[in-house]
Coordinates of C-alpha atoms in Angstrom, one line a residue:
R1 CA 93.8 108.1 103.1
H2 CA 96.0 105.5 101.9
T3 CA 99.6 105.4 101.6
D4 CA 102.4 103.1 100.3
G5 CA 104.2 103.5 103.2
L6 CA 108.0 103.8 101.0
D7 CA 109.3 106.1 104.0
L8 CA 107.9 104.3 107.4
E9 CA 108.2 100.8 107.7
R10 CA 108.3 98.7 110.6
E11 CA 109.7 94.6 111.2
M12 CA 106.9 92.7 112.2
G13 CA 109.5 89.4 112.2
A14 CA 110.2 86.7 110.5
S15 CA 107.5 85.4 108.4
C16 CA 107.2 81.4 107.6
F17 CA 108.1 81.5 103.8
G18 CA 111.7 83.2 105.2
H19 CA 111.2 86.7 104.6
R20 CA 110.6 89.7 106.5
A21 CA 106.5 90.0 106.9
L22 CA 106.6 93.7 107.4
L23 CA 103.8 96.5 108.3
V24 CA 103.9 99.5 106.0
E25 CA 102.4 102.7 108.3
Q26 CA 100.6 105.5 107.4
P27 CA 102.2 108.9 108.4
D28 CA 99.8 111.6 110.3
D29 CA 98.4 114.2 107.9
G30 CA 96.5 116.1 110.8
P31 CA 93.2 116.7 111.8
A32 CA 90.9 114.6 109.8
R33 CA 88.2 116.7 107.8
D34 CA 85.0 117.6 108.7
V35 CA 82.2 115.1 107.9
D36 CA 78.9 116.2 107.2
W37 CA 77.1 113.4 109.8
K38 CA 73.9 113.9 108.1
A39 CA 74.6 113.1 104.9
Q40 CA 76.4 110.3 105.9
G41 CA 73.5 109.0 108.1
D42 CA 71.1 109.8 104.9
I43 CA 73.6 107.7 102.4
A44 CA 72.7 104.4 105.0
A45 CA 69.4 104.8 105.3
G46 CA 69.3 104.9 101.8
M47 CA 71.6 101.7 101.7
R48 CA 69.2 100.1 104.5
E49 CA 66.4 99.8 101.9
V50 CA 68.2 98.6 99.8
Y51 CA 67.7 95.2 101.9
Q52 CA 64.3 92.4 101.6
S53 CA 62.7 93.2 105.4
G54 CA 63.9 91.3 108.0
Y55 CA 67.6 91.7 106.8
E56 CA 68.7 95.0 106.9
F57 CA 71.3 96.2 110.2
P58 CA 69.9 97.8 113.0
A59 CA 68.0 101.0 112.6
W60 CA 70.0 102.8 115.8
S61 CA 73.2 102.1 113.5
V62 CA 71.8 104.8 110.9
E63 CA 70.6 107.2 114.1
M64 CA 74.2 107.0 116.1
L65 CA 76.1 107.4 112.6
R66 CA 73.8 110.5 111.6
S67 CA 74.0 112.7 115.0
G68 CA 78.1 112.2 115.3
K69 CA 78.3 109.7 118.1
L70 CA 80.0 107.2 115.9
A71 CA 82.6 109.9 114.9
A72 CA 85.4 109.3 117.3
L73 CA 85.4 105.3 116.4
A74 CA 84.8 105.9 112.6
R75 CA 88.1 108.0 112.9
G76 CA 89.5 104.3 114.1
V77 CA 88.6 101.9 110.7
T78 CA 91.6 100.2 109.1
V79 CA 91.1 98.3 106.0
Y80 CA 93.9 96.1 105.8
H81 CA 95.2 94.6 102.7
K82 CA 98.4 93.0 101.0
A83 CA 100.7 96.0 99.7
D84 CA 100.9 94.3 96.8
D85 CA 97.1 95.0 95.5
R86 CA 96.2 96.8 93.2
F87 CA 95.0 99.8 95.0
E88 CA 92.2 100.8 92.4
D89 CA 90.7 97.0 93.4
V90 CA 91.2 97.0 97.3
Q91 CA 89.1 100.0 97.2
A92 CA 86.0 98.6 95.1
V93 CA 86.2 96.0 97.2
A94 CA 86.0 97.6 100.2
S95 CA 83.1 99.9 99.1
E96 CA 81.1 98.0 96.2
R97 CA 79.6 95.3 98.5
E98 CA 76.1 93.9 98.6
P99 CA 74.0 93.8 101.3
V100 CA 73.0 90.4 101.2
N101 CA 74.6 87.2 100.1
I102 CA 73.9 83.8 101.7
G103 CA 75.1 80.9 99.0
M104 CA 75.1 83.2 96.2
S105 CA 71.6 84.2 97.0
R106 CA 71.4 88.0 96.3
C107 CA 68.6 89.2 99.2
Y108 CA 67.9 92.6 98.0
N109 CA 66.8 95.2 95.0
Q110 CA 69.4 95.2 92.6
D111 CA 67.9 97.9 90.7
R112 CA 67.7 100.4 93.7
L113 CA 71.0 99.6 94.3
M114 CA 71.9 100.8 90.9
E115 CA 70.4 103.9 91.0
L116 CA 72.0 105.0 94.6
H117 CA 75.8 103.6 93.8
K118 CA 75.7 102.8 90.4
Y119 CA 76.8 99.1 90.5
K120 CA 74.4 95.7 91.0
T121 CA 76.9 93.2 92.5
G122 CA 79.4 93.2 94.9
A123 CA 83.4 94.1 93.1
Y124 CA 84.2 90.7 93.7
G125 CA 82.5 89.2 91.2
R126 CA 85.1 91.1 88.6
S127 CA 87.8 87.6 89.7
K128 CA 88.4 85.1 86.9
K129 CA 88.8 81.9 86.7
D130 CA 93.0 82.5 86.8
R131 CA 92.7 85.7 89.5
L132 CA 90.8 86.9 92.6
M133 CA 89.9 90.0 93.3
P134 CA 91.7 91.0 97.0
N135 CA 91.3 89.6 100.1
I136 CA 90.8 92.1 102.7
A137 CA 90.1 92.8 106.3
I138 CA 88.9 95.2 108.1
Y139 CA 88.9 96.8 112.3
C140 CA 86.6 98.9 113.7
E141 CA 85.2 99.5 117.7
T142 CA 82.2 99.4 117.7
P143 CA 79.0 99.6 120.1
I144 CA 77.1 96.4 120.5
K145 CA 74.3 96.3 121.7
Q146 CA 72.0 93.6 124.0
G147 CA 68.8 94.8 124.7
D148 CA 69.2 98.1 127.0
R149 CA 72.3 97.8 127.6
M150 CA 75.8 99.0 124.8
E151 CA 79.4 98.2 125.4
N152 CA 82.1 98.7 122.9
V153 CA 84.3 95.9 121.3
H154 CA 87.0 95.9 119.3
V155 CA 86.5 93.1 116.4
I156 CA 88.2 92.6 112.5
N157 CA 86.2 91.5 110.2
V158 CA 88.4 88.7 108.0
I159 CA 87.0 87.2 104.7
G160 CA 87.4 83.9 104.4
Y161 CA 88.0 82.0 101.3
A162 CA 84.5 80.5 99.9
F163 CA 83.6 77.1 98.7
D164 CA 79.8 76.7 99.8
D165 CA 78.4 77.1 95.7
Q166 CA 80.8 76.1 92.7
T167 CA 78.9 79.4 91.4
Q168 CA 82.1 81.3 94.0
P169 CA 85.1 82.7 92.5
D170 CA 87.4 80.7 94.6
Y171 CA 85.4 77.3 93.8
Q172 CA 86.1 78.0 90.4
Y173 CA 90.0 79.6 90.7
F174 CA 91.0 77.3 93.3
F175 CA 89.5 73.8 92.3
P176 CA 89.9 71.0 90.7
M177 CA 92.6 70.5 93.7
K178 CA 94.2 68.4 95.8
H179 CA 96.6 68.2 99.2
G180 CA 100.3 69.4 98.3
D181 CA 99.6 70.1 94.7
A182 CA 100.1 74.3 93.6
K183 CA 96.3 75.3 93.8
W184 CA 97.2 74.2 97.4
N185 CA 99.7 75.4 98.0
E186 CA 98.1 78.7 97.2
L187 CA 95.2 78.3 99.2
V188 CA 97.1 77.5 102.4
E189 CA 99.1 80.7 101.7
R190 CA 96.3 83.3 100.9
F191 CA 94.6 81.3 104.3
R192 CA 98.2 82.4 106.1
H193 CA 97.5 86.4 104.8
M194 CA 94.4 86.0 105.9
W195 CA 95.3 85.1 109.5
R196 CA 98.4 87.5 109.9
F197 CA 96.1 90.3 109.7
I198 CA 94.0 89.4 112.7
F199 CA 97.5 89.3 114.5
V200 CA 99.4 92.3 112.9
C201 CA 95.6 94.6 113.8
A202 CA 95.7 92.9 117.7
E203 CA 99.8 94.7 118.0
R204 CA 99.2 97.8 115.7
K205 CA 96.2 98.3 118.0
G206 CA 97.6 97.3 121.1
L207 CA 95.6 94.5 121.6
K208 CA 96.2 91.5 124.1
R209 CA 93.9 88.7 123.3
I210 CA 92.7 87.6 120.5
Y211 CA 89.2 85.5 119.7
L212 CA 89.9 83.6 117.0
A213 CA 86.4 82.2 115.1
D214 CA 87.2 79.4 111.7
I215 CA 87.1 81.7 109.3
G216 CA 86.2 79.6 106.5
G217 CA 84.6 76.7 107.8
G218 CA 81.4 75.8 108.2
A219 CA 79.5 77.0 105.7
F220 CA 82.1 78.5 103.5
S221 CA 83.5 75.0 103.4
A222 CA 81.2 72.4 102.4
L223 CA 82.5 72.4 99.3
L224 CA 85.9 72.0 100.4
S225 CA 86.9 68.5 99.5
G226 CA 89.2 66.3 97.6
P227 CA 92.1 64.2 98.5
G228 CA 93.6 64.9 101.5
I229 CA 91.6 68.3 101.2
S230 CA 89.9 69.4 104.7
Y231 CA 88.9 72.7 105.9
G232 CA 90.5 71.0 109.7
R233 CA 94.1 70.1 107.4
L234 CA 93.8 73.8 106.0
K235 CA 93.4 75.4 109.4
E236 CA 96.3 73.6 111.1
E237 CA 99.1 74.3 107.9
S238 CA 97.8 78.4 107.8
L239 CA 97.4 79.3 111.3
A240 CA 99.9 77.7 113.1
P241 CA 103.0 79.2 111.6
V242 CA 101.4 82.4 112.3
Q243 CA 101.2 82.4 115.9
A244 CA 104.7 81.3 115.8
E245 CA 105.7 83.8 114.2
F246 CA 103.7 86.3 116.4
Q247 CA 104.8 84.0 119.4
S248 CA 107.4 86.9 120.9
K249 CA 103.9 89.2 120.9
N250 CA 102.6 87.1 124.2
F251 CA 99.6 87.4 122.4
V252 CA 96.7 85.1 124.7
V253 CA 94.6 83.3 121.9
E254 CA 91.1 81.5 122.6
Q255 CA 88.3 80.5 120.8
L256 CA 85.6 83.5 120.0
P257 CA 82.6 82.7 122.9
R258 CA 79.0 83.3 121.9
V259 CA 78.2 86.9 120.7
P260 CA 77.1 89.6 122.1
D261 CA 76.8 87.3 125.6
F262 CA 80.6 87.8 125.8
A263 CA 80.2 91.3 126.0
F264 CA 77.9 91.5 128.7
K265 CA 78.8 89.3 131.5
P266 CA 79.8 91.2 134.1
E267 CA 83.8 89.2 134.9
N268 CA 84.6 89.8 131.2
K269 CA 84.2 93.5 131.4
A270 CA 87.3 94.5 132.0
L271 CA 88.7 92.3 129.4
L272 CA 87.0 94.5 126.5
A273 CA 89.2 97.3 126.8
E274 CA 92.2 94.6 125.8
S275 CA 91.0 92.0 123.3
L276 CA 90.4 92.1 119.7
L277 CA 87.4 89.8 118.6
V278 CA 87.3 88.2 114.8
N279 CA 84.1 88.2 112.7
A280 CA 84.2 85.8 109.9
W281 CA 82.9 87.9 107.1
D282 CA 81.8 87.4 103.5
P283 CA 83.2 88.2 100.4
W284 CA 79.8 90.0 98.7
S285 CA 78.4 91.4 101.6
M286 CA 78.3 94.7 104.4
V287 CA 79.3 93.6 107.7
G288 CA 76.4 91.4 109.1
N289 CA 75.3 90.5 106.1
G290 CA 71.7 88.7 106.5
N291 CA 71.9 89.9 109.9
G292 CA 68.6 89.2 111.9
H293 CA 67.7 86.6 108.6
D294 CA 71.3 85.3 108.8
N295 CA 72.0 82.1 111.5
S296 CA 76.1 82.8 110.8
L297 CA 78.6 84.3 113.0
D298 CA 78.6 87.4 110.8
G299 CA 74.6 88.0 111.3
F300 CA 75.1 87.5 115.2
F301 CA 77.0 90.2 115.0
G302 CA 75.9 92.5 112.4
R303 CA 72.8 92.5 114.1
C304 CA 73.9 94.0 117.4
T305 CA 76.5 96.4 115.9
A306 CA 77.0 99.2 114.3
M307 CA 79.7 97.9 111.8
A308 CA 77.6 97.6 108.9
V309 CA 77.9 101.1 109.1
L310 CA 81.2 102.5 110.1
C311 CA 82.8 99.2 108.1
W312 CA 81.5 101.0 104.6
P313 CA 84.2 103.4 103.2
T314 CA 80.5 105.2 101.8
S315 CA 78.5 106.0 105.1
N316 CA 82.9 105.9 106.6
P317 CA 84.4 108.3 104.5
L318 CA 87.6 108.3 107.6
A319 CA 88.0 104.9 107.1
Q320 CA 91.8 104.1 106.6
Y321 CA 93.7 101.7 104.2
E322 CA 97.1 100.3 105.6
A323 CA 98.8 97.9 103.4
V324 CA 100.8 94.9 104.8
K325 CA 103.6 93.7 103.4
M326 CA 104.1 89.5 103.3

């Protein structure tokens, strides 16, 4: 479901650009339609088989989807995007996901993906040197598993800009770049939008605590270099204004602890219901990316949650789209 929200807007406060940041709300269109969860589980199982062995998302998540045990959580999944993005592009970026893309290495059967879903590589590849496809974020409440124990956590999957390979669309769009030039200023603005998705989500979902990750840091920032350029500087210039914008909301903002250990410490149990955990996602892949063979934060989240099947609109037709006016 999606709405442009022309009939209902809620002011979020003054943005760092001097104009209003508005969250566009969706009207309630009644009970969610019936879903054949067995069929959706079959779709997820088919996608899982496209992965190279060891890279796939957990089998238990497919069985939970197929049995309908994820139905209540599926209804709450929200895809956030900028209000001025072309909605067709937003849908494509959300749905046309590659199973695995680690540093532009695709560890899956492209021909089989074509047979099943009529594409070989992700929609982010439609980016051009003068135009990027939309940056989105997807929220879900998901089971998280460690051994035989299971809890539920709130997670928002946020996509950083990828500078880990010169063939990445983000690298080709932004470079050459130096601090203070038009490209740098645009990158800072895009990062502000990215951080803002997190804070908007926390407010909308009634969550008081935000556990941040270094979105776009780590491997993604390997080639983010040049005169006056660093990830630390980019994070400082982009995150601080957003935190100031939402200061009146009194969010508790902390660094994300180790996943999944955090969810299973007895002293944290009461915090889970009010906390939003932030995952550093990828512009190309399913949530979780390479899962058990991926030592990034995304891989650690993917191997112990049901986010791959919940956050993919093809396996979860109840996912909703929410536009955020910047």
